[in-house]
Amino acid sequence: MWGAWNIGQRWRVMAILPYNFNARSIKGSGEQGEKNGLGDVVAMGYFKIFEEATSTSSNKMLVHSLWLGAGIKAPTGKYDASERSNTAQDAPNNFQLGTASTDFMVNLAYDVRLMDVGLNVNATYKMNTENKYDYRYANKFTTNALAYYKFNIQNKVRIAPNAGLIYETQSKDVVYGKYDVAQSGGHSTTGVIGVEVNLGKISFGGNYQSPLDQNLADGRVQAGDRFLTHVSYSF
């Protein structure tokens, strides 16, 4: 669940409250498990650096904007320390509802649109701190570029199919301030195709993501396809 509030013409604040549904099945051992519950809450603040609208030589409208954001993630999700102690020291520590650490992030979002054709580019860097259990999840850089086209149906319905790429890279997690976790870190490039629909105050959409290239945890982990969907209401 997320909410955002605009303050004047240049400021925006956002809060994200995640609820996680996690399931795990370990091949060969028959071990299975589930963890459901509140995740780590995120608060973000954004400042609009600029927004400009101009006309091209062919009398087409060109609009572009740039936003700068910064935020904090609070350790509200449950972290099970025994989960880490019961696994090998080089195993990933990803079967958790939260990280038990206070983390920080910065974001740049640029959007440019020529009439109904646009491109949205986002870049986020997440800086993680060590939790009280001597575990630090690695910092992570994520960037994506999505091209879209807006269809306006009788000024009532706006449909915007989109397609693009997501790139993610992350170094290895660290325990006790100096030991790398072997089965962590890596990079991936993912293809995305989706659609956004606006019906007045109601917006919804979704996308399908499929890895095109990946090297995660030195090849020991394979990311699968993902499907994301959302719905929002504007007050």
mmCIF file of N, CA and C in Angstrom, residues 129-230:
data_model
loop_
_atom_site.group_PDB
_atom_site.id
_atom_site.type_symbol
_atom_site.label_atom_id
_atom_site.label_comp_id
_atom_site.label_asym_id
_atom_site.label_seq_id
_atom_site.Cartn_x
_atom_site.Cartn_y
_atom_site.Cartn_z
ATOM 1 N N THR A 129 22.730 -0.213 5.732
ATOM 2 C CA THR A 129 23.592 -0.223 6.911
ATOM 3 C C THR A 129 23.597 -1.619 7.530
ATOM 4 N N GLU A 130 24.565 -1.866 8.396
ATOM 5 C CA GLU A 130 24.663 -3.155 9.082
ATOM 6 C C GLU A 130 23.601 -3.235 10.175
ATOM 7 N N ASN A 131 22.920 -4.377 10.264
ATOM 8 C CA ASN A 131 21.922 -4.525 11.320
ATOM 9 C C ASN A 131 22.590 -5.009 12.617
ATOM 10 N N LYS A 132 21.828 -5.112 13.669
ATOM 11 C CA LYS A 132 22.383 -5.471 14.975
ATOM 12 C C LYS A 132 22.820 -6.927 15.048
ATOM 13 N N TYR A 133 22.549 -7.687 13.994
ATOM 14 C CA TYR A 133 22.980 -9.083 13.935
ATOM 15 C C TYR A 133 24.260 -9.239 13.112
ATOM 16 N N ASP A 134 24.958 -8.123 12.881
ATOM 17 C CA ASP A 134 26.251 -8.107 12.174
ATOM 18 C C ASP A 134 26.128 -8.524 10.713
ATOM 19 N N TYR A 135 24.978 -8.247 10.129
ATOM 20 C CA TYR A 135 24.768 -8.568 8.709
ATOM 21 C C TYR A 135 24.434 -7.271 7.968
ATOM 22 N N ARG A 136 25.109 -7.058 6.843
ATOM 23 C CA ARG A 136 24.809 -5.885 6.019
ATOM 24 C C ARG A 136 24.492 -6.331 4.592
ATOM 25 N N TYR A 137 23.250 -6.073 4.195
ATOM 26 C CA TYR A 137 22.878 -6.313 2.802
ATOM 27 C C TYR A 137 23.605 -5.300 1.912
ATOM 28 N N ALA A 138 24.022 -5.744 0.749
ATOM 29 C CA ALA A 138 24.843 -4.904 -0.117
ATOM 30 C C ALA A 138 24.049 -3.732 -0.690
ATOM 31 N N ASN A 139 24.762 -2.649 -0.971
ATOM 32 C CA ASN A 139 24.145 -1.520 -1.667
ATOM 33 C C ASN A 139 23.707 -1.966 -3.063
ATOM 34 N N LYS A 140 22.682 -1.292 -3.591
ATOM 35 C CA LYS A 140 22.108 -1.738 -4.865
ATOM 36 C C LYS A 140 21.812 -0.547 -5.769
ATOM 37 N N PHE A 141 22.178 -0.695 -7.038
ATOM 38 C CA PHE A 141 21.874 0.320 -8.045
ATOM 39 C C PHE A 141 20.899 -0.265 -9.056
ATOM 40 N N THR A 142 19.826 0.469 -9.311
ATOM 41 C CA THR A 142 18.796 0.037 -10.267
ATOM 42 C C THR A 142 18.482 1.174 -11.213
ATOM 43 N N THR A 143 18.441 0.868 -12.497
ATOM 44 C CA THR A 143 18.023 1.876 -13.475
ATOM 45 C C THR A 143 17.114 1.221 -14.503
ATOM 46 N N ASN A 144 16.173 1.981 -15.010
ATOM 47 C CA ASN A 144 15.287 1.453 -16.040
ATOM 48 C C ASN A 144 14.920 2.551 -17.027
ATOM 49 N N ALA A 145 14.601 2.132 -18.219
ATOM 50 C CA ALA A 145 14.146 3.028 -19.283
ATOM 51 C C ALA A 145 12.932 2.395 -19.939
ATOM 52 N N LEU A 146 11.807 3.129 -19.935
ATOM 53 C CA LEU A 146 10.564 2.627 -20.503
ATOM 54 C C LEU A 146 10.031 3.612 -21.539
ATOM 55 N N ALA A 147 9.828 3.119 -22.745
ATOM 56 C CA ALA A 147 9.186 3.912 -23.793
ATOM 57 C C ALA A 147 7.688 3.632 -23.767
ATOM 58 N N TYR A 148 6.875 4.662 -24.010
ATOM 59 C CA TYR A 148 5.434 4.479 -23.937
ATOM 60 C C TYR A 148 4.728 5.323 -25.002
ATOM 61 N N TYR A 149 3.484 4.957 -25.240
ATOM 62 C CA TYR A 149 2.631 5.727 -26.162
ATOM 63 C C TYR A 149 1.272 5.870 -25.511
ATOM 64 N N LYS A 150 0.740 7.097 -25.475
ATOM 65 C CA LYS A 150 -0.535 7.366 -24.824
ATOM 66 C C LYS A 150 -1.676 7.433 -25.833
ATOM 67 N N PHE A 151 -2.681 6.615 -25.610
ATOM 68 C CA PHE A 151 -3.912 6.666 -26.393
ATOM 69 C C PHE A 151 -4.983 7.356 -25.554
ATOM 70 N N ASN A 152 -5.596 8.391 -26.102
ATOM 71 C CA ASN A 152 -6.634 9.139 -25.403
ATOM 72 C C ASN A 152 -7.979 8.831 -26.050
ATOM 73 N N ILE A 153 -8.866 8.186 -25.289
ATOM 74 C CA ILE A 153 -10.166 7.773 -25.822
ATOM 75 C C ILE A 153 -11.242 8.703 -25.274
ATOM 76 N N GLN A 154 -11.708 9.630 -26.120
ATOM 77 C CA GLN A 154 -12.780 10.566 -25.800
ATOM 78 C C GLN A 154 -12.507 11.353 -24.505
ATOM 79 N N ASN A 155 -11.252 11.628 -24.247
ATOM 80 C CA ASN A 155 -10.840 12.380 -23.057
ATOM 81 C C ASN A 155 -11.342 11.772 -21.751
ATOM 82 N N LYS A 156 -11.649 10.489 -21.775
ATOM 83 C CA LYS A 156 -12.144 9.799 -20.583
ATOM 84 C C LYS A 156 -11.225 8.653 -20.147
ATOM 85 N N VAL A 157 -10.657 7.998 -21.128
ATOM 86 C CA VAL A 157 -9.788 6.853 -20.847
ATOM 87 C C VAL A 157 -8.441 7.079 -21.510
ATOM 88 N N ARG A 158 -7.371 6.912 -20.751
ATOM 89 C CA ARG A 158 -6.016 7.011 -21.291
ATOM 90 C C ARG A 158 -5.309 5.683 -21.101
ATOM 91 N N ILE A 159 -4.835 5.127 -22.192
ATOM 92 C CA ILE A 159 -4.144 3.841 -22.172
ATOM 93 C C ILE A 159 -2.732 4.047 -22.693
ATOM 94 N N ALA A 160 -1.749 3.574 -21.929
ATOM 95 C CA ALA A 160 -0.349 3.785 -22.307
ATOM 96 C C ALA A 160 0.427 2.471 -22.236
ATOM 97 N N PRO A 161 0.509 1.741 -23.349
ATOM 98 C CA PRO A 161 1.392 0.563 -23.371
ATOM 99 C C PRO A 161 2.845 1.010 -23.289
ATOM 100 N N ASN A 162 3.683 0.181 -22.697
ATOM 101 C CA ASN A 162 5.083 0.541 -22.525
ATOM 102 C C ASN A 162 5.979 -0.683 -22.668
ATOM 103 N N ALA A 163 7.250 -0.430 -22.950
ATOM 104 C CA ALA A 163 8.241 -1.495 -23.073
ATOM 105 C C ALA A 163 9.615 -0.904 -22.800
ATOM 106 N N GLY A 164 10.498 -1.714 -22.232
ATOM 107 C CA GLY A 164 11.827 -1.196 -21.951
ATOM 108 C C GLY A 164 12.709 -2.210 -21.263
ATOM 109 N N LEU A 165 13.711 -1.690 -20.540
ATOM 110 C CA LEU A 165 14.725 -2.516 -19.891
ATOM 111 C C LEU A 165 14.935 -2.066 -18.445
ATOM 112 N N ILE A 166 15.287 -3.024 -17.590
ATOM 113 C CA ILE A 166 15.692 -2.758 -16.214
ATOM 114 C C ILE A 166 17.071 -3.365 -15.997
ATOM 115 N N TYR A 167 17.977 -2.571 -15.425
ATOM 116 C CA TYR A 167 19.306 -3.086 -15.087
ATOM 117 C C TYR A 167 19.512 -2.942 -13.589
ATOM 118 N N GLU A 168 19.962 -4.023 -12.945
ATOM 119 C CA GLU A 168 20.209 -4.031 -11.507
ATOM 120 C C GLU A 168 21.595 -4.597 -11.227
ATOM 121 N N THR A 169 22.322 -3.974 -10.316
ATOM 122 C CA THR A 169 23.625 -4.499 -9.915
ATOM 123 C C THR A 169 23.815 -4.297 -8.421
ATOM 124 N N GLN A 170 24.456 -5.269 -7.800
ATOM 125 C CA GLN A 170 24.600 -5.266 -6.353
ATOM 126 C C GLN A 170 25.872 -6.017 -5.985
ATOM 127 N N SER A 171 26.668 -5.451 -5.060
ATOM 128 C CA SER A 171 27.852 -6.162 -4.584
ATOM 129 C C SER A 171 27.415 -7.247 -3.602
ATOM 130 N N LYS A 172 28.355 -7.910 -2.976
ATOM 131 C CA LYS A 172 28.019 -9.018 -2.083
ATOM 132 C C LYS A 172 27.658 -8.517 -0.681
ATOM 133 N N ASP A 173 26.744 -9.234 -0.026
ATOM 134 C CA ASP A 173 26.435 -8.957 1.369
ATOM 135 C C ASP A 173 27.681 -9.207 2.222
ATOM 136 N N VAL A 174 27.707 -8.594 3.398
ATOM 137 C CA VAL A 174 28.873 -8.697 4.284
ATOM 138 C C VAL A 174 28.418 -9.081 5.696
ATOM 139 N N VAL A 175 29.135 -10.027 6.323
ATOM 140 C CA VAL A 175 28.866 -10.408 7.713
ATOM 141 C C VAL A 175 30.073 -10.049 8.570
ATOM 142 N N TYR A 176 29.792 -9.664 9.809
ATOM 143 C CA TYR A 176 30.822 -9.297 10.787
ATOM 144 C C TYR A 176 31.767 -8.220 10.269
ATOM 145 N N GLY A 177 31.270 -7.397 9.364
ATOM 146 C CA GLY A 177 32.028 -6.250 8.894
ATOM 147 C C GLY A 177 33.138 -6.534 7.914
ATOM 148 N N LYS A 178 33.386 -7.818 7.560
ATOM 149 C CA LYS A 178 34.521 -8.094 6.675
ATOM 150 C C LYS A 178 34.396 -9.324 5.787
ATOM 151 N N TYR A 179 33.439 -10.217 6.045
ATOM 152 C CA TYR A 179 33.346 -11.448 5.265
ATOM 153 C C TYR A 179 32.229 -11.339 4.225
ATOM 154 N N ASP A 180 32.590 -11.564 2.956
ATOM 155 C CA ASP A 180 31.588 -11.555 1.897
ATOM 156 C C ASP A 180 30.742 -12.824 1.939
ATOM 157 N N VAL A 181 29.468 -12.670 1.617
ATOM 158 C CA VAL A 181 28.564 -13.821 1.486
ATOM 159 C C VAL A 181 28.600 -14.258 0.029
ATOM 160 N N ALA A 182 29.130 -15.447 -0.236
ATOM 161 C CA ALA A 182 29.392 -15.880 -1.610
ATOM 162 C C ALA A 182 28.129 -15.905 -2.459
ATOM 163 N N GLN A 183 27.049 -16.430 -1.902
ATOM 164 C CA GLN A 183 25.819 -16.579 -2.682
ATOM 165 C C GLN A 183 24.957 -15.320 -2.573
ATOM 166 N N SER A 184 25.533 -14.193 -2.978
ATOM 167 C CA SER A 184 24.814 -12.920 -2.992
ATOM 168 C C SER A 184 25.442 -12.034 -4.050
ATOM 169 N N GLY A 185 24.787 -10.892 -4.317
ATOM 170 C CA GLY A 185 25.323 -9.948 -5.289
ATOM 171 C C GLY A 185 25.127 -10.398 -6.724
ATOM 172 N N GLY A 186 25.616 -9.567 -7.652
ATOM 173 C CA GLY A 186 25.516 -9.875 -9.068
ATOM 174 C C GLY A 186 24.786 -8.789 -9.832
ATOM 175 N N HIS A 187 24.452 -9.094 -11.059
ATOM 176 C CA HIS A 187 23.752 -8.126 -11.905
ATOM 177 C C HIS A 187 22.782 -8.841 -12.828
ATOM 178 N N SER A 188 21.818 -8.088 -13.340
ATOM 179 C CA SER A 188 20.844 -8.650 -14.282
ATOM 180 C C SER A 188 20.287 -7.555 -15.174
ATOM 181 N N THR A 189 19.917 -7.956 -16.372
ATOM 182 C CA THR A 189 19.212 -7.087 -17.316
ATOM 183 C C THR A 189 17.891 -7.755 -17.662
ATOM 184 N N THR A 190 16.802 -7.018 -17.495
ATOM 185 C CA THR A 190 15.466 -7.584 -17.643
ATOM 186 C C THR A 190 14.660 -6.803 -18.669
ATOM 187 N N GLY A 191 13.984 -7.519 -19.553
ATOM 188 C CA GLY A 191 13.069 -6.904 -20.495
ATOM 189 C C GLY A 191 11.691 -6.724 -19.874
ATOM 190 N N VAL A 192 11.033 -5.614 -20.197
ATOM 191 C CA VAL A 192 9.737 -5.285 -19.595
ATOM 192 C C VAL A 192 8.734 -4.920 -20.680
ATOM 193 N N ILE A 193 7.521 -5.418 -20.537
ATOM 194 C CA ILE A 193 6.416 -4.986 -21.392
ATOM 195 C C ILE A 193 5.175 -4.860 -20.510
ATOM 196 N N GLY A 194 4.427 -3.760 -20.670
ATOM 197 C CA GLY A 194 3.289 -3.557 -19.796
ATOM 198 C C GLY A 194 2.324 -2.533 -20.333
ATOM 199 N N VAL A 195 1.370 -2.134 -19.489
ATOM 200 C CA VAL A 195 0.362 -1.157 -19.878
ATOM 201 C C VAL A 195 -0.114 -0.407 -18.634
ATOM 202 N N GLU A 196 -0.413 0.889 -18.796
ATOM 203 C CA GLU A 196 -0.990 1.713 -17.744
ATOM 204 C C GLU A 196 -2.320 2.273 -18.252
ATOM 205 N N VAL A 197 -3.332 2.261 -17.388
ATOM 206 C CA VAL A 197 -4.675 2.715 -17.762
ATOM 207 C C VAL A 197 -5.146 3.738 -16.737
ATOM 208 N N ASN A 198 -5.672 4.860 -17.224
ATOM 209 C CA ASN A 198 -6.198 5.901 -16.353
ATOM 210 C C ASN A 198 -7.662 6.149 -16.661
ATOM 211 N N LEU A 199 -8.508 6.052 -15.619
ATOM 212 C CA LEU A 199 -9.941 6.306 -15.733
ATOM 213 C C LEU A 199 -10.315 7.394 -14.734
ATOM 214 N N GLY A 200 -9.982 8.627 -15.052
ATOM 215 C CA GLY A 200 -10.258 9.708 -14.115
ATOM 216 C C GLY A 200 -9.388 9.598 -12.884
ATOM 217 N N LYS A 201 -10.018 9.361 -11.739
ATOM 218 C CA LYS A 201 -9.281 9.265 -10.488
ATOM 219 C C LYS A 201 -8.694 7.879 -10.234
ATOM 220 N N ILE A 202 -9.069 6.919 -11.049
ATOM 221 C CA ILE A 202 -8.591 5.549 -10.860
ATOM 222 C C ILE A 202 -7.554 5.219 -11.931
ATOM 223 N N SER A 203 -6.443 4.668 -11.484
ATOM 224 C CA SER A 203 -5.388 4.217 -12.396
ATOM 225 C C SER A 203 -4.998 2.789 -12.032
ATOM 226 N N PHE A 204 -4.702 2.006 -13.034
ATOM 227 C CA PHE A 204 -4.225 0.650 -12.791
ATOM 228 C C PHE A 204 -3.346 0.215 -13.958
ATOM 229 N N GLY A 205 -2.604 -0.824 -13.722
ATOM 230 C CA GLY A 205 -1.712 -1.304 -14.770
ATOM 231 C C GLY A 205 -0.928 -2.504 -14.301
ATOM 232 N N GLY A 206 -0.011 -2.929 -15.152
ATOM 233 C CA GLY A 206 0.821 -4.080 -14.830
ATOM 234 C C GLY A 206 1.897 -4.247 -15.870
ATOM 235 N N ASN A 207 2.867 -5.068 -15.550
ATOM 236 C CA ASN A 207 3.902 -5.381 -16.525
ATOM 237 C C ASN A 207 4.445 -6.781 -16.312
ATOM 238 N N TYR A 208 5.037 -7.298 -17.370
ATOM 239 C CA TYR A 208 5.660 -8.626 -17.346
ATOM 240 C C TYR A 208 7.150 -8.436 -17.560
ATOM 241 N N GLN A 209 7.958 -9.051 -16.699
ATOM 242 C CA GLN A 209 9.400 -8.882 -16.753
ATOM 243 C C GLN A 209 10.076 -10.236 -16.941
ATOM 244 N N SER A 210 11.014 -10.290 -17.893
ATOM 245 C CA SER A 210 11.717 -11.535 -18.183
ATOM 246 C C SER A 210 13.215 -11.257 -18.276
ATOM 247 N N PRO A 211 14.053 -11.990 -17.521
ATOM 248 C CA PRO A 211 15.502 -11.765 -17.561
ATOM 249 C C PRO A 211 16.082 -12.038 -18.950
ATOM 250 N N LEU A 212 16.897 -11.101 -19.427
ATOM 251 C CA LEU A 212 17.595 -11.264 -20.701
ATOM 252 C C LEU A 212 19.042 -11.684 -20.484
ATOM 253 N N ASP A 213 19.633 -11.230 -19.384
ATOM 254 C CA ASP A 213 21.013 -11.577 -19.037
ATOM 255 C C ASP A 213 21.154 -11.467 -17.527
ATOM 256 N N GLN A 214 21.841 -12.411 -16.913
ATOM 257 C CA GLN A 214 21.997 -12.355 -15.456
ATOM 258 C C GLN A 214 23.214 -13.141 -14.998
ATOM 259 N N ASN A 215 23.823 -12.667 -13.939
ATOM 260 C CA ASN A 215 24.893 -13.377 -13.236
ATOM 261 C C ASN A 215 24.716 -13.046 -11.760
ATOM 262 N N LEU A 216 23.947 -13.861 -11.080
ATOM 263 C CA LEU A 216 23.588 -13.627 -9.690
ATOM 264 C C LEU A 216 24.257 -14.652 -8.790
ATOM 265 N N ALA A 217 24.866 -14.177 -7.712
ATOM 266 C CA ALA A 217 25.537 -15.054 -6.753
ATOM 267 C C ALA A 217 26.524 -15.978 -7.453
ATOM 268 N N ASP A 218 27.336 -15.388 -8.331
ATOM 269 C CA ASP A 218 28.335 -16.160 -9.086
ATOM 270 C C ASP A 218 27.704 -17.315 -9.861
ATOM 271 N N GLY A 219 26.510 -17.095 -10.380
ATOM 272 C CA GLY A 219 25.837 -18.094 -11.197
ATOM 273 C C GLY A 219 25.065 -19.137 -10.425
ATOM 274 N N ARG A 220 25.010 -19.015 -9.099
ATOM 275 C CA ARG A 220 24.332 -20.025 -8.286
ATOM 276 C C ARG A 220 22.835 -19.767 -8.151
ATOM 277 N N VAL A 221 22.416 -18.565 -8.529
ATOM 278 C CA VAL A 221 21.004 -18.192 -8.417
ATOM 279 C C VAL A 221 20.484 -17.794 -9.794
ATOM 280 N N GLN A 222 19.284 -18.251 -10.132
ATOM 281 C CA GLN A 222 18.632 -17.890 -11.385
ATOM 282 C C GLN A 222 17.328 -17.174 -11.096
ATOM 283 N N ALA A 223 17.214 -15.936 -11.562
ATOM 284 C CA ALA A 223 15.962 -15.195 -11.395
ATOM 285 C C ALA A 223 14.969 -15.622 -12.465
ATOM 286 N N GLY A 224 13.714 -15.754 -12.075
ATOM 287 C CA GLY A 224 12.677 -16.145 -13.020
ATOM 288 C C GLY A 224 11.899 -14.943 -13.532
ATOM 289 N N ASP A 225 10.886 -15.207 -14.327
ATOM 290 C CA ASP A 225 10.025 -14.146 -14.826
ATOM 291 C C ASP A 225 9.187 -13.581 -13.673
ATOM 292 N N ARG A 226 8.765 -12.306 -13.843
ATOM 293 C CA ARG A 226 7.957 -11.642 -12.822
ATOM 294 C C ARG A 226 6.776 -10.943 -13.474
ATOM 295 N N PHE A 227 5.688 -10.881 -12.726
ATOM 296 C CA PHE A 227 4.519 -10.122 -13.157
ATOM 297 C C PHE A 227 4.109 -9.204 -12.026
ATOM 298 N N LEU A 228 3.976 -7.906 -12.313
ATOM 299 C CA LEU A 228 3.589 -6.920 -11.310
ATOM 300 C C LEU A 228 2.301 -6.215 -11.749
ATOM 301 N N THR A 229 1.439 -5.935 -10.784
ATOM 302 C CA THR A 229 0.210 -5.220 -11.082
ATOM 303 C C THR A 229 -0.086 -4.243 -9.944
ATOM 304 N N HIS A 230 -0.847 -3.184 -10.240
ATOM 305 C CA HIS A 230 -1.132 -2.181 -9.217
ATOM 306 C C HIS A 230 -2.447 -1.467 -9.549
#
